[in-house]
Amino acid sequence: MRLINVENLELEEFVDDEIPPYAILSHRWRDGEILFKDMQSETKVTKAGYRKIKQCCDRAKSDKLQYLWVDTCCIDKSSNDELTESINSTYEWYQNAAVCYVYLFDVHDADLTDDSNFRNSAWFTRGWTLQELIAPSDVEFYNSSWLQLGTKAGLGELISEITNIDLVVLKGSDPKNFSVGKRMSWASERMTTRKEDMAYCLLGLFGVNMPCMYGEGERTFIRFQEEIMKYSDDQTLFAWSRTDGDLRGLLARSPADFRGCHNIVTSDTKLNEEPYSITNKGLSIELPMVAYAMKTYLVALDCNVENTPNSRLGIFLTLLSEKGQYARVSINGKDTHLFDSELIPCCEYRQVYVRQAICGSCPPSDRIYGFWLRKLPLRFSLNYPSISFGLLNVESWNEWFDDERILAIPTGSRGTAGVFSYGVDDNSIVSLKLGFDAMFNPVCNIEGTLWDRVSDLPKSGGLMDDEWLDTRQPSIFVGDRETGLDINLTEYKLSIADAVFDNRKVWAVDITVNSRIDHAYERCCVEKVSYFPCAPSDPSTRRNTPESSVDYSSDSEVSVTFNPERQLHKIEERLKHIEKRVTEYSLYRDNGI
């Protein structure tokens, strides 16, 4: 460590155990500062910064100190090794100083009755001066004429108000007793000339050592946070907020992102016990989460608002197309959200990878969190007036409109989007349930078939429960969150695919009846309505009716030679046979036969 001898303004070098008591200067750099190379030259007395050094030496002498340390002239910045050592040691040097003199070139008054000059000093806005305020136990403030304004102890409340630093820290409490997020917030309004220094000026405050590499830009602050994670599991590190709309990682871009974290502390009860680390796939971490919006989860962090019950914080992670990959996003302009304690039993723990740099990915688009029933079969529509049917019931989060047919889940909810039931020909009911599983794969459940003769209308109350989403049975089909769903059965075709409704992306549901079965059914219904509008449904009442001949030329196509009552009875029997085969086919398919 080099020190200036205050008697002759010459540099002297000391090893650790031999370092004498010394004063240290904290100041804002200006043009004409005396540098290390200038200390070997007689011309140093001609530079603008000489007067500041000389008066600081005089102040040290008056305090009976023989040595002084000044950053501008005690570090050889041409040596990268020495620069790295100095940056990693600066906090300790300020901490070990007998006294720290703060020189405020832009404060001219000596009376703090009107503290506006003092309050607005540039010294309070610089990154490096944060550690220079906190680390030393004895700090004295001087104006531009070297008249003392006060001490850190005496001006503590005013300085705390200006800097948002807790008063107990200014009185000597160890900063390491405070959360990572709170400490970051102390630097959130400060600046440095070089982006890299915004990380380097905080090393000592977090007890971190790392090599100095200028030219990295904002990457240095990411590297700094990665170093913090090696020694701390304090998740207030993730409690920052930025609402620029981009996909991003779990680590902040700069201390400015922690502007709102001055009252964020670690939780007494931890939900996340597993260690986390940086891998070549991103930050690997296990987190408890619940579905919140389309492809987006609300994730619980182990931190909360200070002195506020039930105030655990959550952040939003969205699924990316790569397996296990997630990115951080904002929802409705918010980057963090309270994670209510009632949600904890609903949490699913998931090991995720969160890349810091997301290449080739776009921010999530405005997407309807639900389904658009775009295409329904004939007997689900009003285009065939001769068939008696109708919409019997709709259960959904949102208000149902026949001309839109949207089932939407509100932000913050999850699971089932809705259920709707149709009556077909007065006797059969088809119920279609739609929702998303835990990975936001679209899921549908069709209860009843297009041919059922008698079925009960599903009872409301349990319709919107989510248990069915984890059930596997022939009537439940699970799609893929990237590609949707496409199934083609003997009876019908069902697809769920990306579409655009009202300028927003949405999953569009298309259900169509296979043409041959649809043709046979329609002919049956038309002939029944046309010739027997009051025909009894019980076949036993038709024993004395005229016969008809029916030629079933294939399993899926019906050729009718009309002979009224007998023909209708046989068509109904044939449709039951088709339904049986469809059910058998579904069972074979689901069992891999």
XYZ file of C-alpha atoms in Angstrom:
593
model
C 0.000 0.000 0.000
C 1.418 3.379 -1.018
C 0.908 6.385 1.247
C 1.753 10.076 0.905
C 4.067 11.451 3.567
C 2.284 14.654 4.580
C 5.582 16.368 5.422
C 7.177 16.196 1.969
C 4.329 14.903 -0.266
C 6.483 11.930 -1.292
C 5.102 8.411 -1.807
C 6.199 5.622 0.529
C 5.283 1.931 0.268
C 4.281 -0.369 3.138
C 3.449 -4.060 3.476
C 0.429 -5.210 5.460
C 1.838 -5.465 8.981
C 3.854 -2.269 8.649
C 1.062 0.093 7.548
C 1.017 3.115 9.894
C -2.102 5.087 10.893
C -3.279 7.188 7.967
C -5.978 9.569 6.821
C -7.854 8.928 3.582
C -9.496 11.305 1.098
C -12.921 10.905 -0.500
C -13.671 13.314 -3.319
C -15.175 13.743 -6.752
C -12.560 13.581 -9.516
C -12.164 16.702 -11.655
C -9.854 17.907 -14.414
C -6.233 18.440 -13.408
C -6.025 15.715 -10.756
C -2.515 14.646 -9.709
C -1.891 11.092 -10.946
C 0.664 8.494 -9.866
C 3.113 9.493 -12.596
C 2.845 13.158 -11.570
C 4.049 12.391 -8.046
C 7.539 11.765 -9.443
C 7.595 15.138 -11.210
C 8.348 18.613 -9.915
C 5.558 19.948 -12.150
C 2.906 18.467 -9.879
C 2.663 21.779 -8.056
C 1.345 23.413 -11.245
C -1.672 21.101 -11.579
C -5.136 22.118 -10.379
C -5.376 19.126 -8.068
C -2.239 19.973 -6.111
C -4.005 22.455 -3.818
C -6.524 19.795 -2.784
C -3.764 17.312 -1.918
C -1.745 19.929 -0.044
C -4.687 21.090 2.069
C -5.649 17.503 2.794
C -2.094 16.880 4.026
C -2.329 19.935 6.244
C -5.585 18.611 7.687
C -3.931 15.247 8.434
C -1.005 16.962 10.144
C -3.401 18.881 12.347
C -4.891 15.505 13.342
C -1.357 14.269 14.150
C -1.326 11.796 11.237
C 1.846 11.456 9.161
C 0.378 9.659 6.171
C -2.461 10.137 3.692
C -3.962 7.935 0.990
C -5.517 9.466 -2.147
C -6.821 7.271 -4.961
C -5.692 9.544 -7.803
C -2.000 9.420 -6.976
C -1.386 6.313 -4.837
C -2.383 3.723 -7.486
C -0.395 2.978 -10.639
C -3.310 2.477 -13.017
C -0.974 1.504 -15.866
C -0.512 -1.861 -14.132
C -3.590 -4.064 -14.494
C -2.493 -6.298 -11.616
C -2.060 -3.343 -9.288
C -5.353 -1.838 -10.420
C -7.195 -5.112 -9.721
C -5.582 -5.437 -6.292
C -6.430 -1.844 -5.428
C -10.072 -2.111 -6.521
C -10.499 -5.291 -4.478
C -8.803 -3.690 -1.446
C -10.294 -0.184 -1.486
C -13.170 -0.943 0.907
C -10.734 -2.384 3.438
C -8.390 0.610 3.081
C -11.239 3.030 3.837
C -12.419 0.823 6.678
C -8.956 0.812 8.303
C -8.318 4.560 7.942
C -8.033 6.632 11.101
C -10.246 9.286 9.527
C -11.847 9.959 6.149
C -11.960 13.515 4.832
C -14.836 14.134 2.396
C -14.066 17.143 0.204
C -17.172 18.673 -1.418
C -15.968 21.058 -4.141
C -19.547 22.138 -4.964
C -20.612 23.078 -1.416
C -19.567 26.603 -0.566
C -21.530 27.458 2.586
C -20.342 26.395 5.998
C -23.774 26.670 7.604
C -26.170 23.755 7.033
C -29.244 25.702 8.139
C -30.146 25.660 4.463
C -28.868 22.215 3.538
C -29.732 22.419 -0.201
C -26.087 22.854 -1.231
C -25.012 19.892 0.850
C -27.993 17.767 -0.168
C -27.409 18.375 -3.879
C -23.659 17.752 -3.873
C -22.438 15.547 -6.725
C -20.559 13.487 -4.126
C -23.818 11.788 -3.104
C -24.465 10.649 -6.701
C -21.209 8.815 -7.436
C -20.781 5.063 -7.234
C -17.336 5.006 -5.626
C -18.316 7.327 -2.781
C -20.874 4.839 -1.417
C -18.226 2.595 0.128
C -16.234 5.698 1.104
C -19.221 6.814 3.189
C -20.040 3.444 4.763
C -16.648 1.791 5.366
C -14.817 4.368 7.574
C -15.929 4.731 11.170
C -14.906 8.412 11.339
C -15.982 10.612 8.406
C -15.624 14.394 8.304
C -17.239 16.620 5.655
C -15.531 19.763 4.308
C -16.755 22.416 1.894
C -14.813 23.910 -1.015
C -12.851 26.166 1.389
C -11.916 23.245 3.671
C -14.262 24.436 6.401
C -15.769 21.515 8.316
C -19.508 20.977 7.799
C -19.943 18.129 10.269
C -19.333 14.412 10.746
C -21.102 11.241 9.642
C -22.199 10.675 13.222
C -23.581 14.177 13.641
C -25.221 14.420 10.213
C -26.475 10.822 10.203
C -30.209 11.514 9.875
C -29.716 14.041 7.078
C -27.321 11.736 5.206
C -29.736 8.805 5.634
C -32.515 10.928 4.147
C -30.309 11.938 1.198
C -28.881 8.475 0.466
C -31.703 6.147 1.634
C -29.074 4.233 3.628
C -30.333 2.890 6.958
C -29.265 5.114 9.834
C -27.919 2.138 11.810
C -25.454 1.471 8.991
C -24.197 5.036 9.171
C -23.781 4.512 12.914
C -21.544 1.495 12.361
C -23.747 -1.576 11.878
C -22.177 -4.142 9.533
C -23.729 -3.790 6.023
C -23.502 -7.561 5.578
C -26.358 -7.865 8.090
C -28.665 -6.333 5.474
C -30.224 -8.067 2.485
C -28.539 -8.068 -0.900
C -31.482 -6.213 -2.427
C -31.400 -3.477 0.219
C -27.635 -2.959 -0.218
C -28.072 -2.786 -3.986
C -30.764 -0.139 -3.508
C -28.211 2.108 -1.789
C -26.362 2.276 -5.125
C -29.468 2.508 -7.319
C -29.324 6.298 -7.739
C -25.552 6.471 -8.200
C -23.434 6.600 -11.339
C -19.891 5.908 -12.518
C -18.055 7.178 -15.575
C -17.417 3.642 -16.831
C -20.131 0.977 -16.769
C -17.764 -1.623 -15.365
C -17.083 0.515 -12.294
C -20.733 0.265 -11.244
C -19.867 -3.303 -10.223
C -16.303 -2.721 -9.044
C -17.316 0.060 -6.656
C -19.579 -2.413 -4.802
C -17.140 -5.313 -4.333
C -16.240 -4.494 -0.740
C -19.826 -3.775 0.277
C -20.692 -7.396 -0.622
C -17.403 -9.011 0.410
C -16.685 -10.130 -3.147
C -13.360 -10.321 -4.983
C -13.125 -10.593 -8.775
C -10.664 -9.714 -11.548
C -11.070 -6.356 -13.264
C -11.607 -6.436 -17.019
C -12.531 -3.148 -18.607
C -14.362 -3.414 -21.909
C -17.104 -5.795 -20.695
C -19.705 -3.077 -20.181
C -22.852 -4.304 -18.398
C -21.539 -7.874 -18.419
C -19.348 -6.904 -15.433
C -22.401 -6.353 -13.235
C -23.768 -9.769 -14.262
C -20.434 -11.352 -13.339
C -20.536 -9.500 -10.032
C -23.967 -10.974 -9.194
C -22.752 -14.438 -10.148
C -19.942 -13.997 -7.609
C -22.467 -12.990 -4.941
C -24.424 -16.209 -5.598
C -21.319 -18.287 -4.864
C -21.396 -17.116 -1.244
C -25.036 -16.236 -0.614
C -28.478 -17.758 -1.206
C -30.178 -14.424 -0.506
C -32.977 -14.291 -3.095
C -33.496 -10.556 -2.727
C -30.860 -10.627 -5.470
C -33.776 -11.524 -7.789
C -36.253 -8.981 -6.364
C -35.258 -6.158 -8.744
C -37.730 -4.649 -11.166
C -37.509 -3.421 -14.735
C -40.486 -3.025 -17.071
C -38.982 -2.572 -20.518
C -40.980 -5.527 -21.887
C -37.972 -7.582 -22.983
C -37.284 -11.197 -22.146
C -34.500 -11.280 -19.576
C -32.675 -13.443 -17.073
C -32.830 -13.576 -13.282
C -29.944 -11.152 -12.796
C -30.267 -7.380 -12.984
C -28.666 -5.153 -15.596
C -27.435 -2.545 -13.096
C -28.000 -1.356 -9.509
C -30.679 0.983 -10.890
C -32.971 -2.063 -11.209
C -32.956 -2.353 -7.395
C -34.408 1.129 -6.910
C -37.517 -0.270 -5.208
C -35.734 -2.768 -2.943
C -34.918 -0.510 0.013
C -37.527 -2.343 2.131
C -37.032 -5.898 0.809
C -35.658 -8.433 3.297
C -35.103 -12.189 3.345
C -38.041 -14.342 4.481
C -37.982 -16.019 7.879
C -39.550 -19.123 6.338
C -37.786 -20.435 3.261
C -39.533 -22.313 0.476
C -36.371 -22.858 -1.565
C -33.847 -25.096 0.168
C -31.934 -26.411 -2.844
C -28.673 -24.731 -3.961
C -28.541 -23.007 -7.325
C -25.705 -22.226 -9.691
C -24.662 -20.961 -13.108
C -24.424 -23.648 -15.808
C -23.848 -23.601 -19.566
C -27.650 -23.748 -19.944
C -28.235 -20.750 -17.709
C -28.960 -20.275 -14.028
C -30.135 -23.648 -12.718
C -32.563 -23.264 -9.838
C -35.537 -25.056 -8.272
C -38.477 -22.741 -7.664
C -42.086 -23.084 -6.444
C -44.515 -21.724 -9.010
C -48.157 -21.486 -10.037
C -49.660 -20.773 -13.458
C -50.535 -17.094 -13.793
C -50.954 -16.135 -17.455
C -50.464 -17.748 -20.871
C -47.216 -19.775 -20.694
C -46.247 -17.712 -17.650
C -45.815 -18.635 -13.983
C -45.788 -16.625 -10.791
C -42.687 -17.797 -8.917
C -42.254 -17.459 -5.143
C -39.018 -15.938 -3.829
C -37.673 -16.224 -0.305
C -38.051 -12.514 0.430
C -40.774 -10.150 1.559
C -41.563 -6.530 2.350
C -40.008 -5.466 5.643
C -42.356 -5.527 8.666
C -45.322 -6.509 6.484
C -47.132 -9.848 7.043
C -48.044 -12.040 4.065
C -45.860 -9.998 1.721
C -43.704 -12.647 0.060
C -42.552 -11.460 -3.353
C -42.962 -13.285 -6.613
C -41.581 -12.793 -10.108
C -42.845 -13.958 -13.496
C -41.146 -16.635 -15.605
C -42.351 -17.579 -19.069
C -41.742 -20.829 -20.915
C -39.401 -20.791 -23.906
C -39.488 -23.286 -26.749
C -36.309 -25.050 -25.576
C -36.898 -27.823 -23.052
C -36.605 -26.617 -19.474
C -35.747 -23.056 -20.536
C -37.457 -20.024 -19.023
C -37.107 -16.252 -19.172
C -38.195 -13.500 -16.854
C -41.010 -11.192 -18.040
C -43.285 -8.474 -16.745
C -47.080 -8.852 -16.627
C -49.342 -5.822 -17.054
C -46.337 -3.563 -16.591
C -45.278 -5.198 -13.313
C -42.044 -7.102 -12.802
C -42.795 -8.332 -9.275
C -46.012 -9.377 -7.569
C -47.059 -10.324 -4.053
C -47.172 -14.108 -3.660
C -50.128 -14.698 -1.358
C -49.601 -17.374 1.298
C -52.811 -19.079 0.117
C -51.018 -19.954 -3.123
C -48.255 -21.924 -1.397
C -50.260 -25.219 -1.205
C -50.919 -24.875 -4.952
C -47.221 -24.556 -5.817
C -45.399 -26.994 -8.028
C -41.636 -27.186 -7.514
C -39.789 -27.192 -10.788
C -36.098 -27.264 -11.722
C -35.621 -24.601 -14.371
C -32.854 -23.046 -16.434
C -32.936 -19.291 -16.902
C -30.505 -17.901 -19.457
C -29.231 -14.400 -18.839
C -28.852 -13.672 -22.547
C -31.861 -14.877 -24.547
C -30.827 -15.041 -28.199
C -33.338 -15.382 -31.011
C -36.373 -15.084 -28.731
C -39.012 -12.394 -28.826
C -40.983 -10.979 -25.916
C -44.300 -12.770 -25.332
C -47.006 -11.419 -27.603
C -50.429 -10.266 -26.492
C -52.242 -13.578 -26.337
C -55.685 -14.568 -25.104
C -55.293 -16.904 -22.143
C -57.885 -19.381 -23.357
C -59.639 -20.717 -26.466
C -61.664 -19.557 -29.450
C -64.333 -22.057 -30.541
C -63.842 -21.212 -34.182
C -65.467 -24.129 -35.990
C -68.178 -26.389 -34.620
C -69.974 -29.277 -36.400
C -73.398 -28.873 -37.972
C -75.307 -30.043 -34.941
C -73.367 -27.468 -32.869
C -74.527 -24.645 -35.154
C -77.792 -22.962 -36.070
C -77.498 -23.558 -39.804
C -79.744 -26.604 -39.978
C -83.223 -25.621 -38.770
C -84.800 -29.046 -39.275
C -82.713 -30.549 -36.458
C -83.905 -29.806 -32.937
C -80.900 -28.900 -30.762
C -79.420 -26.004 -28.798
C -76.806 -24.646 -26.448
C -77.783 -25.891 -23.011
C -75.104 -24.545 -20.696
C -71.814 -22.600 -20.640
C -69.526 -22.331 -17.628
C -66.633 -19.902 -18.104
C -64.598 -17.226 -16.358
C -65.634 -14.593 -18.861
C -69.044 -13.557 -20.181
C -70.109 -15.790 -23.070
C -71.107 -14.296 -26.434
C -72.504 -16.560 -29.160
C -70.937 -14.496 -31.927
C -67.434 -14.679 -30.387
C -67.322 -18.052 -28.587
C -64.291 -17.158 -26.452
C -63.383 -19.038 -23.269
C -60.763 -16.907 -21.472
C -58.959 -17.461 -18.167
C -58.279 -14.226 -16.260
C -54.683 -13.324 -15.427
C -53.725 -14.854 -12.105
C -55.950 -17.936 -12.515
C -55.196 -21.331 -13.992
C -56.522 -24.651 -15.206
C -59.970 -24.957 -16.760
C -60.971 -22.310 -19.304
C -64.582 -23.386 -19.595
C -67.204 -26.022 -20.322
C -70.084 -25.912 -22.747
C -72.837 -28.437 -23.365
C -75.111 -28.886 -26.369
C -78.282 -30.871 -26.746
C -78.573 -32.721 -30.040
C -81.993 -33.735 -31.413
C -83.604 -33.284 -27.961
C -82.159 -36.557 -26.618
C -78.321 -36.438 -26.591
C -75.895 -34.109 -24.866
C -72.296 -33.381 -25.770
C -70.083 -31.661 -23.184
C -66.732 -30.144 -24.209
C -64.277 -29.032 -21.518
C -61.118 -27.040 -22.340
C -58.127 -25.996 -20.248
C -54.353 -26.036 -19.796
C -52.207 -28.449 -17.820
C -49.292 -27.360 -15.624
C -47.027 -26.955 -18.674
C -49.651 -24.919 -20.592
C -50.375 -27.746 -23.010
C -53.966 -27.403 -24.311
C -56.246 -30.149 -22.989
C -59.807 -31.038 -24.007
C -62.351 -33.492 -22.680
C -65.375 -34.559 -24.736
C -67.986 -36.289 -22.601
C -70.748 -37.981 -24.521
C -70.594 -38.443 -28.282
C -72.326 -36.873 -31.199
C -74.645 -39.892 -31.289
C -75.643 -40.376 -27.656
C -79.395 -40.811 -27.332
C -79.726 -40.158 -23.618
C -77.251 -38.290 -21.408
C -77.465 -36.071 -18.350
C -76.516 -32.415 -18.498
C -73.302 -31.939 -16.439
C -74.050 -30.413 -13.077
C -72.557 -26.977 -12.398
C -70.376 -26.322 -9.397
C -67.579 -28.771 -10.122
C -67.359 -28.005 -13.808
C -64.453 -25.574 -13.442
C -62.424 -27.831 -11.140
C -58.974 -28.701 -12.438
C -58.664 -32.335 -11.322
C -59.626 -33.619 -14.775
C -56.501 -32.046 -16.282
C -54.345 -34.669 -14.559
C -56.668 -37.554 -15.472
C -55.954 -39.811 -18.436
C -58.957 -41.485 -20.053
C -60.189 -42.050 -23.634
C -62.227 -38.842 -23.713
C -59.316 -36.573 -22.654
C -56.790 -35.383 -25.220
C -53.571 -33.499 -24.400
C -51.891 -31.288 -26.987
C -48.532 -29.560 -27.162
C -47.964 -25.958 -26.098
C -45.981 -25.273 -29.277
C -47.896 -27.215 -31.930
C -51.392 -27.598 -30.465
C -53.525 -30.701 -30.944
C -54.796 -32.633 -33.953
C -56.860 -35.811 -33.546
C -58.771 -37.704 -36.222
C -61.189 -40.350 -34.999
C -63.811 -42.350 -36.829
C -66.535 -40.062 -35.567
C -64.991 -36.589 -35.686
C -61.881 -34.490 -36.152
C -60.681 -32.035 -33.523
C -57.821 -29.593 -33.850
C -56.416 -26.858 -31.619
C -54.095 -24.522 -33.491
C -52.655 -21.023 -33.328
C -54.927 -18.338 -34.770
C -55.620 -14.630 -34.464
C -58.846 -13.259 -33.001
C -59.373 -9.507 -32.730
C -55.649 -8.897 -33.378
C -54.602 -11.224 -30.554
C -53.168 -14.715 -30.755
C -55.315 -17.492 -29.356
C -55.762 -21.254 -29.510
C -58.520 -21.880 -32.075
C -60.632 -25.009 -31.595
C -62.054 -26.630 -34.739
C -64.401 -29.627 -34.471
C -65.717 -31.264 -37.627
C -67.699 -34.466 -38.090
C -66.205 -36.956 -40.521
C -68.114 -36.443 -43.747
C -69.538 -39.951 -44.279
C -70.880 -40.276 -40.735
C -72.182 -36.718 -40.861
C -73.930 -37.467 -44.169
C -75.647 -40.554 -42.770
C -76.733 -38.778 -39.605
C -78.135 -35.777 -41.450
C -80.144 -37.980 -43.851
C -81.530 -39.866 -40.901
C -82.534 -36.660 -39.111
C -83.980 -35.011 -42.205
C -86.100 -38.026 -43.080
C -87.274 -38.406 -39.487
C -88.290 -34.760 -39.176
C -89.819 -34.597 -42.652
C -91.876 -37.754 -42.541
C -92.421 -38.382 -38.854
C -92.393 -35.079 -36.959
C -94.206 -36.785 -34.084
C -92.640 -40.240 -34.440
C -92.397 -42.143 -31.165
C -88.848 -42.874 -30.010
C -89.664 -46.300 -28.526
C -89.151 -49.002 -31.217
C -91.732 -51.250 -29.495
C -94.504 -48.937 -30.668
C -93.509 -49.492 -34.305
C -93.955 -53.272 -34.632
C -96.904 -52.958 -37.019
C -95.377 -50.284 -39.254
C -94.497 -50.957 -42.881
C -91.081 -52.482 -43.544
C -88.236 -50.696 -45.308
C -85.168 -52.145 -46.951
C -81.782 -50.735 -45.894
C -78.530 -51.482 -47.693
C -75.449 -50.914 -45.506
C -72.838 -50.871 -48.217
C -69.968 -50.071 -45.781
C -69.303 -49.428 -42.099
C -69.456 -45.678 -42.540
C -71.882 -45.044 -45.375
C -75.611 -45.725 -45.287
C -77.691 -46.211 -48.442
C -81.413 -45.841 -47.776
C -84.351 -47.169 -49.752
C -87.108 -45.420 -47.896
C -89.835 -47.446 -46.148
C -90.625 -45.070 -43.266
C -90.865 -46.624 -39.777
C -88.741 -49.706 -40.364
C -85.999 -47.713 -42.068
C -85.756 -45.189 -39.221
C -85.463 -47.993 -36.652
C -82.654 -49.717 -38.522
C -80.749 -46.487 -39.080
C -80.854 -45.823 -35.354
C -79.569 -49.344 -34.663
C -76.768 -48.831 -37.184
C -75.741 -45.539 -35.581
C -75.484 -47.302 -32.226
C -73.184 -49.838 -33.871
C -71.010 -47.028 -35.258
C -70.804 -45.438 -31.822
C -69.703 -48.746 -30.305
C -66.933 -49.077 -32.889
C -65.770 -45.510 -32.212
C -65.526 -46.269 -28.491
C -63.572 -49.464 -29.179
C -61.247 -47.565 -31.499
C -60.568 -44.963 -28.814
C -59.727 -47.647 -26.271
C -57.389 -49.394 -28.714
C -55.667 -46.128 -29.530
C -55.115 -45.123 -25.908
C -53.747 -48.552 -25.018
C -51.366 -48.575 -27.978
C -53.088 -51.519 -29.680
